[in-house]
Coordinates of C-alpha atoms in Angstrom, one line a residue:
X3 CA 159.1 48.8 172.1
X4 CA 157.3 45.5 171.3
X5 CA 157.7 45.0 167.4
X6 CA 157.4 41.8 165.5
X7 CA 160.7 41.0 165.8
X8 CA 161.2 41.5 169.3
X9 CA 161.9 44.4 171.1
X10 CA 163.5 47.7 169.5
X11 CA 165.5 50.2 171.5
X12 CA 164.2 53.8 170.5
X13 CA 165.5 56.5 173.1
X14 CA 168.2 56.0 176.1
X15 CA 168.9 58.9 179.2
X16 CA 172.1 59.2 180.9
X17 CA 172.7 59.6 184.5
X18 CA 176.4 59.4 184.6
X19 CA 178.2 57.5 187.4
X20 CA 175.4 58.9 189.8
X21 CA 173.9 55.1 190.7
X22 CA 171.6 56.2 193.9
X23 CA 169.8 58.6 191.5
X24 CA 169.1 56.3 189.0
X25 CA 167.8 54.1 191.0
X26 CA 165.5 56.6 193.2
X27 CA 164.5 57.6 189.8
X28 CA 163.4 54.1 188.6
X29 CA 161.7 53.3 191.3
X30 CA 159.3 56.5 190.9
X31 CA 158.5 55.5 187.4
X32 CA 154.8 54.3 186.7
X33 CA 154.5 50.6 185.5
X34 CA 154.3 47.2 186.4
X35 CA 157.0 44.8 186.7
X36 CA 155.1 41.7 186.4
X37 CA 153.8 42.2 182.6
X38 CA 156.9 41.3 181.0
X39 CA 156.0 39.1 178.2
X40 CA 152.8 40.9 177.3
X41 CA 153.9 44.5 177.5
X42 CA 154.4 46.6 174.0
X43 CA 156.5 49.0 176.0
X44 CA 159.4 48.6 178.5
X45 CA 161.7 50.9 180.6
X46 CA 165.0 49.3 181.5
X47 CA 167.4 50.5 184.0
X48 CA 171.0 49.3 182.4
X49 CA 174.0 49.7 184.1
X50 CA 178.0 49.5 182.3
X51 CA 180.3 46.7 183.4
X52 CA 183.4 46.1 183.0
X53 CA 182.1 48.0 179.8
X54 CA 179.2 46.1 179.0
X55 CA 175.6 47.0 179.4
X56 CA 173.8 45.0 181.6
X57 CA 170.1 45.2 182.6
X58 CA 169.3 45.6 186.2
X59 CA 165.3 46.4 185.9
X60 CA 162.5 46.6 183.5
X61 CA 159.5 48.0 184.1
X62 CA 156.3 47.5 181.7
X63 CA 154.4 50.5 180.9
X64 CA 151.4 52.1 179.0
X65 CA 151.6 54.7 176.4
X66 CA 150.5 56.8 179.1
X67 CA 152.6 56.1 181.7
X68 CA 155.6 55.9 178.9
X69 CA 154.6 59.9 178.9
X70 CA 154.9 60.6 182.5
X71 CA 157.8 58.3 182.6
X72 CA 159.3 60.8 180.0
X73 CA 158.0 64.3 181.7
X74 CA 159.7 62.7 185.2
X75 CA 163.5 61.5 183.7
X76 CA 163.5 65.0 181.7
X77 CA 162.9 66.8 184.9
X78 CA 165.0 64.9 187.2
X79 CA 167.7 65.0 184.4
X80 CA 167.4 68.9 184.1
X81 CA 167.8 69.3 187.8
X82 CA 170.5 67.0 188.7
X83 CA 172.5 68.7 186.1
X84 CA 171.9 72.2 187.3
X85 CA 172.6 70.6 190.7
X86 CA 175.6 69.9 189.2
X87 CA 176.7 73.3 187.8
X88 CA 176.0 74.9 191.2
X89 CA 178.9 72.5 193.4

């Protein structure tokens, strides 16, 4: 989020090590790259290394879309995780 001094992280999700969901997941997100500079809200897709946090994407959303967004990580989250106590 977009405050007067710069941006403020305010809620993360976990995928784990599972790097092909993350990403299908990030690229069904509602946005638009291209608004960087003049967006109040961002999604970024970070990844660890070497066991740092780097960012891979960032996408620049609505409040709107920051709900859907929301709705559609929760969801893929929930199932992936069920998925997982199934194997």
């Amino acid at each position: 989020m977009k405050t007067s001094k710069g941006f403020a992280d305010y809620g993360q999700y976990f995928f784990g090590n599972d790097r092909e969901a993350a990403y299908g997941l990030f690229a069904q997100l509602k946005g638009d790259i291209t608004l960087k500079d003049s967006a109040l809200l961002h999604i970024d897709l970070m990844e660890t290394v070497n066991g740092l946090p780097v960012k891979i994407r960032t996408i620049c959303c609505s409040l709107e879309e920051l709900g859907l967004n929301s709705k559609l990580i929760a969801r893929e989250i929930f199932r992936l995780k069920n998925l997982e106590e199934m194997d």
